[in-house]
PDB file of C-alpha atoms in Angstrom:
ATOM      1  CA  PRO X 942      12.471 -34.078   6.685  1.00  0.00           C
ATOM      2  CA  THR X 943      12.969 -33.941  10.453  1.00  0.00           C
ATOM      3  CA  SER X 944       9.696 -35.694  11.334  1.00  0.00           C
ATOM      4  CA  GLN X 945       9.419 -39.276  12.584  1.00  0.00           C
ATOM      5  CA  ASP X 946       7.071 -40.191   9.695  1.00  0.00           C
ATOM      6  CA  PHE X 947       9.595 -38.974   7.166  1.00  0.00           C
ATOM      7  CA  ARG X 948      12.405 -40.997   8.774  1.00  0.00           C
ATOM      8  CA  GLU X 949      10.270 -44.118   8.794  1.00  0.00           C
ATOM      9  CA  LEU X 950       9.343 -43.613   5.160  1.00  0.00           C
ATOM     10  CA  ALA X 951      13.031 -43.215   4.291  1.00  0.00           C
ATOM     11  CA  LYS X 952      13.779 -46.515   5.998  1.00  0.00           C
ATOM     12  CA  GLU X 953      11.050 -48.281   4.013  1.00  0.00           C
ATOM     13  CA  ILE X 954      12.367 -46.824   0.768  1.00  0.00           C
ATOM     14  CA  GLU X 955      15.843 -48.020   1.710  1.00  0.00           C
ATOM     15  CA  LYS X 956      14.533 -51.562   2.274  1.00  0.00           C
ATOM     16  CA  VAL X 957      12.805 -51.593  -1.121  1.00  0.00           C
ATOM     17  CA  ASP X 958      16.016 -50.396  -2.765  1.00  0.00           C
ATOM     18  CA  ARG X 959      17.979 -53.247  -1.182  1.00  0.00           C
ATOM     19  CA  ARG X 960      15.413 -55.799  -2.379  1.00  0.00           C
ATOM     20  CA  LEU X 961      15.592 -54.452  -5.915  1.00  0.00           C
ATOM     21  CA  GLU X 962      19.360 -54.620  -5.805  1.00  0.00           C
ATOM     22  CA  LYS X 963      19.220 -58.273  -4.808  1.00  0.00           C
ATOM     23  CA  LEU X 964      16.681 -59.094  -7.519  1.00  0.00           C
ATOM     24  CA  ASN X 965      18.831 -57.471 -10.175  1.00  0.00           C
ATOM     25  CA  LYS X 966      21.979 -58.988  -8.646  1.00  0.00           C
ATOM     26  CA  ARG X 967      23.790 -55.727  -8.827  1.00  0.00           C
ATOM     27  CA  ARG X 968      24.412 -52.687  -6.753  1.00  0.00           C
ATOM     28  CA  ARG X 969      23.500 -49.235  -7.853  1.00  0.00           C
ATOM     29  CA  ARG X 970      26.596 -47.139  -8.052  1.00  0.00           C
ATOM     30  CA  PRO X 971      26.625 -43.315  -8.322  1.00  0.00           C
ATOM     31  CA  THR X 972      27.713 -42.255 -11.765  1.00  0.00           C
ATOM     32  CA  ILE X 973      29.563 -39.125 -12.795  1.00  0.00           C
ATOM     33  CA  GLY X 974      26.581 -38.115 -14.916  1.00  0.00           C
ATOM     34  CA  GLY X 975      24.160 -38.572 -12.037  1.00  0.00           C
ATOM     35  CA  ALA X 976      26.337 -36.580  -9.674  1.00  0.00           C
ATOM     36  CA  ALA X 977      26.684 -33.796 -12.243  1.00  0.00           C
ATOM     37  CA  SER X 978      22.914 -33.711 -12.734  1.00  0.00           C
ATOM     38  CA  ALA X 979      22.349 -33.487  -8.983  1.00  0.00           C
ATOM     39  CA  LEU X 980      24.890 -30.670  -8.582  1.00  0.00           C
ATOM     40  CA  GLY X 981      23.360 -28.830 -11.527  1.00  0.00           C
ATOM     41  CA  GLY X 982      19.918 -29.174  -9.971  1.00  0.00           C
ATOM     42  CA  ILE X 983      21.150 -27.792  -6.663  1.00  0.00           C
ATOM     43  CA  ALA X 984      22.753 -24.838  -8.442  1.00  0.00           C
ATOM     44  CA  ALA X 985      19.558 -24.169 -10.389  1.00  0.00           C
ATOM     45  CA  GLY X 986      17.561 -24.379  -7.173  1.00  0.00           C
ATOM     46  CA  GLY X 987      19.834 -21.722  -5.682  1.00  0.00           C
ATOM     47  CA  ILE X 988      19.434 -19.434  -8.698  1.00  0.00           C
ATOM     48  CA  PHE X 989      15.653 -19.590  -8.846  1.00  0.00           C
ATOM     49  CA  GLY X 990      14.814 -20.306  -5.219  1.00  0.00           C
ATOM     50  CA  GLY X 991      17.609 -18.576  -3.337  1.00  0.00           C
ATOM     51  CA  PRO X 992      19.126 -20.236  -0.252  1.00  0.00           C
ATOM     52  CA  GLU X 993      15.888 -22.101   0.400  1.00  0.00           C
ATOM     53  CA  GLY X 994      15.861 -23.534  -3.136  1.00  0.00           C
ATOM     54  CA  ALA X 995      19.459 -24.748  -2.895  1.00  0.00           C
ATOM     55  CA  LEU X 996      18.891 -26.276   0.536  1.00  0.00           C
ATOM     56  CA  GLY X 997      15.689 -27.957  -0.614  1.00  0.00           C
ATOM     57  CA  ALA X 998      17.457 -29.376  -3.666  1.00  0.00           C
ATOM     58  CA  ALA X 999      20.311 -30.718  -1.527  1.00  0.00           C
ATOM     59  CA  VAL X1000      17.931 -32.391   0.950  1.00  0.00           C
ATOM     60  CA  GLY X1001      15.826 -33.778  -1.905  1.00  0.00           C
ATOM     61  CA  GLY X1002      18.919 -35.155  -3.610  1.00  0.00           C
ATOM     62  CA  ALA X1003      20.048 -36.875  -0.426  1.00  0.00           C
ATOM     63  CA  PHE X1004      16.764 -38.788  -0.208  1.00  0.00           C
ATOM     64  CA  GLY X1005      15.591 -39.071  -3.794  1.00  0.00           C
ATOM     65  CA  GLY X1006      18.483 -38.733  -6.192  1.00  0.00           C
ATOM     66  CA  VAL X1007      18.146 -36.508  -9.251  1.00  0.00           C
ATOM     67  CA  GLN X1008      14.325 -36.507  -9.088  1.00  0.00           C
ATOM     68  CA  GLY X1009      14.514 -35.582  -5.431  1.00  0.00           C
ATOM     69  CA  VAL X1010      16.712 -32.612  -6.327  1.00  0.00           C
ATOM     70  CA  ALA X1011      13.983 -31.184  -8.565  1.00  0.00           C
ATOM     71  CA  ALA X1012      11.230 -31.767  -6.023  1.00  0.00           C
ATOM     72  CA  GLY X1013      13.313 -30.310  -3.181  1.00  0.00           C
ATOM     73  CA  ALA X1014      14.251 -27.242  -5.238  1.00  0.00           C
ATOM     74  CA  ALA X1015      10.579 -26.595  -6.033  1.00  0.00           C
ATOM     75  CA  LEU X1016       9.626 -26.890  -2.368  1.00  0.00           C
ATOM     76  CA  GLY X1017      12.509 -24.607  -1.374  1.00  0.00           C
ATOM     77  CA  ALA X1018      11.357 -22.001  -3.889  1.00  0.00           C
ATOM     78  CA  GLN X1019       7.883 -22.105  -2.319  1.00  0.00           C
ATOM     79  CA  VAL X1020       9.438 -21.523   1.100  1.00  0.00           C
ATOM     80  CA  LYS X1021      11.358 -18.543  -0.297  1.00  0.00           C
ATOM     81  CA  MET X1022       8.142 -17.029  -1.712  1.00  0.00           C
ATOM     82  CA  LEU X1023       6.416 -17.463   1.651  1.00  0.00           C
ATOM     83  CA  ARG X1024       9.346 -15.858   3.484  1.00  0.00           C
ATOM     84  CA  GLU X1025       9.356 -12.885   1.093  1.00  0.00           C
ATOM     85  CA  ALA X1026       5.582 -12.493   1.413  1.00  0.00           C
ATOM     86  CA  LEU X1027       5.818 -12.471   5.209  1.00  0.00           C
ATOM     87  CA  GLY X1028       8.668  -9.984   4.994  1.00  0.00           C
ATOM     88  CA  ALA X1029       6.552  -7.700   2.820  1.00  0.00           C
ATOM     89  CA  THR X1030       3.720  -7.731   5.376  1.00  0.00           C
ATOM     90  CA  SER X1031       6.080  -6.740   8.176  1.00  0.00           C
ATOM     91  CA  ASP X1032       7.503  -3.935   6.009  1.00  0.00           C
ATOM     92  CA  TYR X1033       3.988  -2.614   5.308  1.00  0.00           C
ATOM     93  CA  ALA X1034       2.967  -2.761   8.968  1.00  0.00           C
ATOM     94  CA  ALA X1035       6.190  -0.973   9.950  1.00  0.00           C
ATOM     95  CA  GLU X1036       5.568   1.714   7.312  1.00  0.00           C
ATOM     96  CA  LEU X1037       2.096   2.386   8.711  1.00  0.00           C
ATOM     97  CA  GLN X1038       3.495   2.626  12.236  1.00  0.00           C
ATOM     98  CA  LYS X1039       6.016   5.215  11.032  1.00  0.00           C
ATOM     99  CA  LEU X1040       3.257   7.169   9.276  1.00  0.00           C
ATOM    100  CA  ASN X1041       1.157   7.142  12.444  1.00  0.00           C
ATOM    101  CA  ILE X1042       4.117   8.453  14.436  1.00  0.00           C
ATOM    102  CA  ALA X1043       4.569  11.221  11.852  1.00  0.00           C
ATOM    103  CA  LEU X1044       0.848  12.066  12.015  1.00  0.00           C
ATOM    104  CA  GLU X1045       1.011  12.219  15.789  1.00  0.00           C
ATOM    105  CA  GLY X1046       3.903  14.661  15.488  1.00  0.00           C
ATOM    106  CA  ALA X1047       2.053  16.806  12.946  1.00  0.00           C
ATOM    107  CA  THR X1048      -0.994  17.116  15.229  1.00  0.00           C
ATOM    108  CA  ARG X1049       0.915  17.799  18.444  1.00  0.00           C
ATOM    109  CA  VAL X1050       0.247  21.052  20.263  1.00  0.00           C
ATOM    110  CA  ASP X1051       2.997  22.206  22.597  1.00  0.00           C
ATOM    111  CA  ASN X1052       2.107  22.071  26.295  1.00  0.00           C
ATOM    112  CA  ASN X1053      -1.396  20.742  25.578  1.00  0.00           C
ATOM    113  CA  ALA X1054      -1.577  16.937  25.763  1.00  0.00           C
ATOM    114  CA  ALA X1055      -5.389  16.806  25.640  1.00  0.00           C
ATOM    115  CA  LEU X1056      -5.633  18.874  22.451  1.00  0.00           C
ATOM    116  CA  SER X1057      -2.760  16.925  20.893  1.00  0.00           C
ATOM    117  CA  LYS X1058      -4.590  13.664  21.548  1.00  0.00           C
ATOM    118  CA  ALA X1059      -7.873  15.041  20.180  1.00  0.00           C
ATOM    119  CA  ASN X1060      -6.143  16.322  17.030  1.00  0.00           C
ATOM    120  CA  PHE X1061      -4.422  12.985  16.420  1.00  0.00           C
ATOM    121  CA  GLU X1062      -7.644  11.028  16.885  1.00  0.00           C
ATOM    122  CA  GLN X1063      -9.505  13.368  14.535  1.00  0.00           C
ATOM    123  CA  ALA X1064      -6.842  13.074  11.829  1.00  0.00           C
ATOM    124  CA  THR X1065      -6.644   9.290  12.224  1.00  0.00           C
ATOM    125  CA  ARG X1066     -10.429   9.040  11.982  1.00  0.00           C
ATOM    126  CA  ALA X1067     -10.462  11.129   8.791  1.00  0.00           C
ATOM    127  CA  ALA X1068      -7.890   8.821   7.176  1.00  0.00           C
ATOM    128  CA  ALA X1069      -9.808   5.712   8.278  1.00  0.00           C
ATOM    129  CA  GLU X1070     -13.087   7.082   6.869  1.00  0.00           C
ATOM    130  CA  ALA X1071     -11.435   7.720   3.495  1.00  0.00           C
ATOM    131  CA  THR X1072     -10.233   4.101   3.502  1.00  0.00           C
ATOM    132  CA  ARG X1073     -13.587   2.710   4.588  1.00  0.00           C
ATOM    133  CA  ASN X1074     -15.913   4.893   2.482  1.00  0.00           C
ATOM    134  CA  LEU X1075     -13.809   5.645  -0.605  1.00  0.00           C
ATOM    135  CA  ASN X1076     -11.422   2.660  -0.783  1.00  0.00           C
ATOM    136  CA  VAL X1077      -8.315   4.802  -0.404  1.00  0.00           C
ATOM    137  CA  PRO X1078      -5.374   2.530   0.560  1.00  0.00           C
ATOM    138  CA  GLN X1079      -4.410   2.841   4.224  1.00  0.00           C
ATOM    139  CA  ASP X1080      -0.907   4.153   3.601  1.00  0.00           C
ATOM    140  CA  VAL X1081      -2.108   6.723   1.036  1.00  0.00           C
ATOM    141  CA  ALA X1082      -4.779   7.995   3.445  1.00  0.00           C
ATOM    142  CA  ILE X1083      -2.489   8.364   6.471  1.00  0.00           C
ATOM    143  CA  ARG X1084       0.334   9.882   4.428  1.00  0.00           C
ATOM    144  CA  GLY X1085      -2.064  12.372   2.834  1.00  0.00           C
ATOM    145  CA  MET X1086      -3.535  13.443   6.163  1.00  0.00           C
ATOM    146  CA  THR X1087      -0.062  13.807   7.678  1.00  0.00           C
ATOM    147  CA  LYS X1088       1.215  16.067   4.900  1.00  0.00           C
ATOM    148  CA  LEU X1089      -1.980  18.100   4.736  1.00  0.00           C
ATOM    149  CA  THR X1090      -2.195  18.587   8.480  1.00  0.00           C
ATOM    150  CA  ALA X1091       1.377  19.817   8.666  1.00  0.00           C
ATOM    151  CA  ALA X1092       0.857  22.231   5.750  1.00  0.00           C
ATOM    152  CA  VAL X1093      -2.535  23.522   6.910  1.00  0.00           C
ATOM    153  CA  ILE X1094      -1.416  24.080  10.508  1.00  0.00           C
ATOM    154  CA  GLY X1095       1.688  25.808   9.150  1.00  0.00           C
ATOM    155  CA  ALA X1096      -0.641  28.157   7.279  1.00  0.00           C
ATOM    156  CA  LYS X1097      -2.457  29.020  10.560  1.00  0.00           C
ATOM    157  CA  GLY X1098      -5.257  26.518   9.959  1.00  0.00           C
ATOM    158  CA  ASN X1099      -6.295  23.546  12.092  1.00  0.00           C
ATOM    159  CA  VAL X1100      -6.946  19.823  11.856  1.00  0.00           C
ATOM    160  CA  THR X1101     -10.595  20.390  10.911  1.00  0.00           C
ATOM    161  CA  ASP X1102      -9.476  22.430   7.893  1.00  0.00           C
ATOM    162  CA  ALA X1103      -7.073  19.654   6.901  1.00  0.00           C
ATOM    163  CA  GLU X1104      -9.845  17.068   7.276  1.00  0.00           C
ATOM    164  CA  ILE X1105     -12.186  19.053   5.007  1.00  0.00           C
ATOM    165  CA  VAL X1106      -9.497  19.449   2.365  1.00  0.00           C
ATOM    166  CA  PHE X1107      -8.590  15.764   2.456  1.00  0.00           C
ATOM    167  CA  ARG X1108     -12.167  14.490   2.430  1.00  0.00           C
ATOM    168  CA  ASN X1109     -13.519  16.807  -0.279  1.00  0.00           C
ATOM    169  CA  VAL X1110     -10.549  16.626  -2.632  1.00  0.00           C
ATOM    170  CA  THR X1111     -10.465  12.829  -2.317  1.00  0.00           C
ATOM    171  CA  ALA X1112     -14.217  12.615  -3.019  1.00  0.00           C
ATOM    172  CA  ALA X1113     -13.888  14.906  -6.051  1.00  0.00           C
ATOM    173  CA  ILE X1114     -11.066  12.819  -7.528  1.00  0.00           C
ATOM    174  CA  LYS X1115     -12.964   9.590  -6.864  1.00  0.00           C
ATOM    175  CA  ALA X1116     -16.194  10.917  -8.348  1.00  0.00           C
ATOM    176  CA  THR X1117     -14.438  11.900 -11.591  1.00  0.00           C
ATOM    177  CA  GLY X1118     -12.870   8.475 -12.090  1.00  0.00           C
ATOM    178  CA  GLY X1119      -9.502   8.955 -10.393  1.00  0.00           C
ATOM    179  CA  GLY X1120      -7.580   6.319  -8.470  1.00  0.00           C
ATOM    180  CA  ALA X1121      -5.222   6.226  -5.507  1.00  0.00           C
ATOM    181  CA  GLN X1122      -2.328   7.776  -7.447  1.00  0.00           C
ATOM    182  CA  ASP X1123      -4.544  10.659  -8.581  1.00  0.00           C
ATOM    183  CA  VAL X1124      -5.614  11.248  -4.986  1.00  0.00           C
ATOM    184  CA  GLU X1125      -1.986  11.307  -3.885  1.00  0.00           C
ATOM    185  CA  SER X1126      -1.031  13.798  -6.624  1.00  0.00           C
ATOM    186  CA  ALA X1127      -3.981  16.075  -5.866  1.00  0.00           C
ATOM    187  CA  ILE X1128      -3.173  16.070  -2.140  1.00  0.00           C
ATOM    188  CA  THR X1129       0.447  16.909  -2.978  1.00  0.00           C
ATOM    189  CA  ALA X1130      -0.783  19.911  -4.979  1.00  0.00           C
ATOM    190  CA  MET X1131      -2.842  21.054  -1.991  1.00  0.00           C
ATOM    191  CA  VAL X1132       0.128  20.647   0.345  1.00  0.00           C
ATOM    192  CA  GLN X1133       2.293  22.808  -1.931  1.00  0.00           C
ATOM    193  CA  THR X1134      -0.416  25.458  -2.156  1.00  0.00           C
ATOM    194  CA  PHE X1135      -0.926  25.688   1.603  1.00  0.00           C
ATOM    195  CA  SER X1136       2.822  25.743   2.140  1.00  0.00           C
ATOM    196  CA  LYS X1137       3.176  28.770  -0.172  1.00  0.00           C
ATOM    197  CA  GLY X1138       0.134  30.531   1.246  1.00  0.00           C
ATOM    198  CA  LYS X1139      -1.408  31.428  -2.109  1.00  0.00           C
ATOM    199  CA  VAL X1140      -2.929  29.771  -5.175  1.00  0.00           C
ATOM    200  CA  SER X1141      -1.214  29.845  -8.553  1.00  0.00           C
ATOM    201  CA  ALA X1142      -2.872  29.299 -11.914  1.00  0.00           C
ATOM    202  CA  GLU X1143      -0.329  26.578 -12.724  1.00  0.00           C
ATOM    203  CA  GLU X1144      -1.228  24.470  -9.691  1.00  0.00           C
ATOM    204  CA  LEU X1145      -4.962  24.907 -10.108  1.00  0.00           C
ATOM    205  CA  SER X1146      -5.081  24.165 -13.826  1.00  0.00           C
ATOM    206  CA  GLY X1147      -2.087  21.830 -13.843  1.00  0.00           C
ATOM    207  CA  GLN X1148      -1.531  19.474 -10.907  1.00  0.00           C
ATOM    208  CA  LEU X1149      -5.133  19.651  -9.680  1.00  0.00           C
ATOM    209  CA  GLY X1150      -6.866  20.421 -12.969  1.00  0.00           C
ATOM    210  CA  GLU X1151      -5.385  17.380 -14.714  1.00  0.00           C
ATOM    211  CA  ARG X1152      -7.034  15.129 -12.129  1.00  0.00           C
ATOM    212  CA  LEU X1153     -10.181  17.170 -11.518  1.00  0.00           C
ATOM    213  CA  PRO X1154     -11.690  18.327 -14.825  1.00  0.00           C
ATOM    214  CA  GLY X1155     -13.206  21.802 -14.640  1.00  0.00           C
ATOM    215  CA  ALA X1156     -11.324  22.778 -11.485  1.00  0.00           C
ATOM    216  CA  VAL X1157     -10.620  26.309 -12.736  1.00  0.00           C
ATOM    217  CA  THR X1158     -14.262  26.957 -13.662  1.00  0.00           C
ATOM    218  CA  GLN X1159     -15.479  25.538 -10.345  1.00  0.00           C
ATOM    219  CA  PHE X1160     -12.969  27.677  -8.455  1.00  0.00           C
ATOM    220  CA  ALA X1161     -14.285  30.832 -10.152  1.00  0.00           C
ATOM    221  CA  GLU X1162     -17.932  29.915  -9.558  1.00  0.00           C
ATOM    222  CA  ALA X1163     -17.355  29.078  -5.882  1.00  0.00           C
ATOM    223  CA  ASN X1164     -15.825  32.528  -5.367  1.00  0.00           C
ATOM    224  CA  ASN X1165     -18.450  34.392  -7.445  1.00  0.00           C
ATOM    225  CA  MET X1166     -15.890  35.356 -10.071  1.00  0.00           C
ATOM    226  CA  THR X1167     -15.798  35.166 -13.846  1.00  0.00           C
ATOM    227  CA  LEU X1168     -12.905  33.384 -15.508  1.00  0.00           C
ATOM    228  CA  PRO X1169     -11.353  36.690 -16.731  1.00  0.00           C
ATOM    229  CA  GLU X1170     -11.614  38.074 -13.188  1.00  0.00           C
ATOM    230  CA  LEU X1171      -9.940  34.955 -11.809  1.00  0.00           C
ATOM    231  CA  GLN X1172      -7.128  35.157 -14.355  1.00  0.00           C
ATOM    232  CA  LYS X1173      -6.597  38.797 -13.463  1.00  0.00           C
ATOM    233  CA  ALA X1174      -6.462  37.911  -9.744  1.00  0.00           C
ATOM    234  CA  PHE X1175      -3.919  35.186 -10.487  1.00  0.00           C
ATOM    235  CA  LYS X1176      -1.681  37.668 -12.301  1.00  0.00           C
ATOM    236  CA  ALA X1177      -1.966  40.092  -9.402  1.00  0.00           C
ATOM    237  CA  GLY X1178      -1.164  37.307  -6.913  1.00  0.00           C
ATOM    238  CA  THR X1179      -4.249  38.023  -4.836  1.00  0.00           C
ATOM    239  CA  VAL X1180      -5.815  34.543  -4.840  1.00  0.00           C
ATOM    240  CA  GLY X1181      -5.193  33.279  -1.330  1.00  0.00           C
ATOM    241  CA  LEU X1182      -6.084  30.422   0.984  1.00  0.00           C
ATOM    242  CA  ASN X1183      -9.504  31.859   1.864  1.00  0.00           C
ATOM    243  CA  GLU X1184     -10.561  31.536  -1.776  1.00  0.00           C
ATOM    244  CA  LEU X1185      -9.030  28.067  -1.902  1.00  0.00           C
ATOM    245  CA  MET X1186     -11.018  26.898   1.140  1.00  0.00           C
ATOM    246  CA  THR X1187     -14.225  28.307  -0.333  1.00  0.00           C
ATOM    247  CA  PHE X1188     -13.589  26.249  -3.459  1.00  0.00           C
ATOM    248  CA  ILE X1189     -12.749  23.104  -1.475  1.00  0.00           C
ATOM    249  CA  VAL X1190     -15.849  23.381   0.720  1.00  0.00           C
ATOM    250  CA  SER X1191     -17.970  23.588  -2.456  1.00  0.00           C
ATOM    251  CA  LEU X1192     -16.599  20.230  -3.670  1.00  0.00           C
ATOM    252  CA  GLY X1193     -18.271  18.287  -0.855  1.00  0.00           C
ATOM    253  CA  PRO X1194     -21.940  18.677  -1.793  1.00  0.00           C
ATOM    254  CA  GLU X1195     -21.148  18.218  -5.469  1.00  0.00           C
ATOM    255  CA  TYR X1196     -19.046  15.069  -5.359  1.00  0.00           C
ATOM    256  CA  ALA X1197     -19.449  13.247  -2.018  1.00  0.00           C
ATOM    257  CA  GLU X1198     -22.541  11.215  -2.917  1.00  0.00           C
ATOM    258  CA  THR X1199     -21.214  10.185  -6.344  1.00  0.00           C
ATOM    259  CA  ALA X1200     -17.857   9.202  -4.885  1.00  0.00           C
ATOM    260  CA  GLU X1201     -19.464   6.885  -2.319  1.00  0.00           C
ATOM    261  CA  LYS X1202     -21.659   5.265  -4.999  1.00  0.00           C
ATOM    262  CA  ILE X1203     -18.585   4.541  -7.112  1.00  0.00           C
ATOM    263  CA  ALA X1204     -16.760   3.131  -4.081  1.00  0.00           C
ATOM    264  CA  GLU X1205     -19.662   0.750  -3.409  1.00  0.00           C
ATOM    265  CA  SER X1206     -20.058  -0.331  -7.044  1.00  0.00           C
ATOM    266  CA  SER X1207     -18.617  -3.401  -8.769  1.00  0.00           C
ATOM    267  CA  ALA X1208     -16.410  -1.060 -10.807  1.00  0.00           C
ATOM    268  CA  ASP X1209     -14.384  -0.367  -7.655  1.00  0.00           C
ATOM    269  CA  ALA X1210     -14.101  -4.012  -6.586  1.00  0.00           C
ATOM    270  CA  GLY X1211     -10.371  -4.008  -7.243  1.00  0.00           C
ATOM    271  CA  ALA X1212      -9.796  -1.065  -4.915  1.00  0.00           C
ATOM    272  CA  ARG X1213     -11.940  -2.697  -2.202  1.00  0.00           C
ATOM    273  CA  ALA X1214      -9.950  -5.915  -2.557  1.00  0.00           C
ATOM    274  CA  GLN X1215      -6.694  -3.991  -2.174  1.00  0.00           C
ATOM    275  CA  VAL X1216      -7.929  -2.326   1.012  1.00  0.00           C
ATOM    276  CA  ALA X1217      -9.048  -5.707   2.405  1.00  0.00           C
ATOM    277  CA  PHE X1218      -5.716  -7.306   1.510  1.00  0.00           C
ATOM    278  CA  ASN X1219      -3.917  -4.424   3.194  1.00  0.00           C
ATOM    279  CA  GLU X1220      -5.812  -5.217   6.386  1.00  0.00           C
ATOM    280  CA  VAL X1221      -4.445  -8.764   6.209  1.00  0.00           C
ATOM    281  CA  ARG X1222      -0.928  -7.431   5.573  1.00  0.00           C
ATOM    282  CA  ILE X1223      -1.211  -5.146   8.599  1.00  0.00           C
ATOM    283  CA  ALA X1224      -2.485  -7.928  10.893  1.00  0.00           C
ATOM    284  CA  VAL X1225       0.112 -10.470   9.762  1.00  0.00           C
ATOM    285  CA  GLY X1226       2.895  -7.873   9.696  1.00  0.00           C
ATOM    286  CA  GLU X1227       2.246  -6.772  13.247  1.00  0.00           C
TER     287      GLU X1227
END
């Protein structure tokens, strides 16, 4: 509406209107009904299109009467959608920046800048590989690595341990048909386990077992135990993080190849599209 072309077009329309008025020997006068329709259109534009819809309807009405109100409201609603979409990209980019700051804090080693930097780069690389190879959304990957790293280091482990847990658990969930939410839930179960310093039957068969079928049996086999022996160890509270890491390390060879095949297949096209769209959101948001 502010362009020179638009102003010139408005002038031409005005000339045509004047000619029509002369031909019909009458002047067009605004009617109460027409004014009410225009005001109603502006109000509707505000309801469905927000401030942009109302403004568009008002501008459209000024140039095109009642029909202009409808067209302007529709255009205003489009502007609102674009503004909200751009706002969502900036929110997503900001969220990732916060997660990266949190990850940097989780990998920091006091009085050792070089090791802190190496830890952060290793953790960031692990998250990026999960996104690239297994189609794990960027925010899910970084958040998972942040939580795991903090829990594992708190349990006297290191970033390499956290990377192994994240990579192998994610691959196992992916290979058994799980999605991003299942990965997030399984990682949460691992975080809780490392935070407590021991493995409980409820977490292994519940939070993890629901998303990784056969987890209990695999845990026993990885630690050269029978199921009755494992149940007895659970009751005694003697199943610790060493046994958990042995189980997690065993998941890699069993599930990694299958998980990558699924990630590359047409069945996972939706997840790949989401990851690609997230890259656009990050770039635009920044």
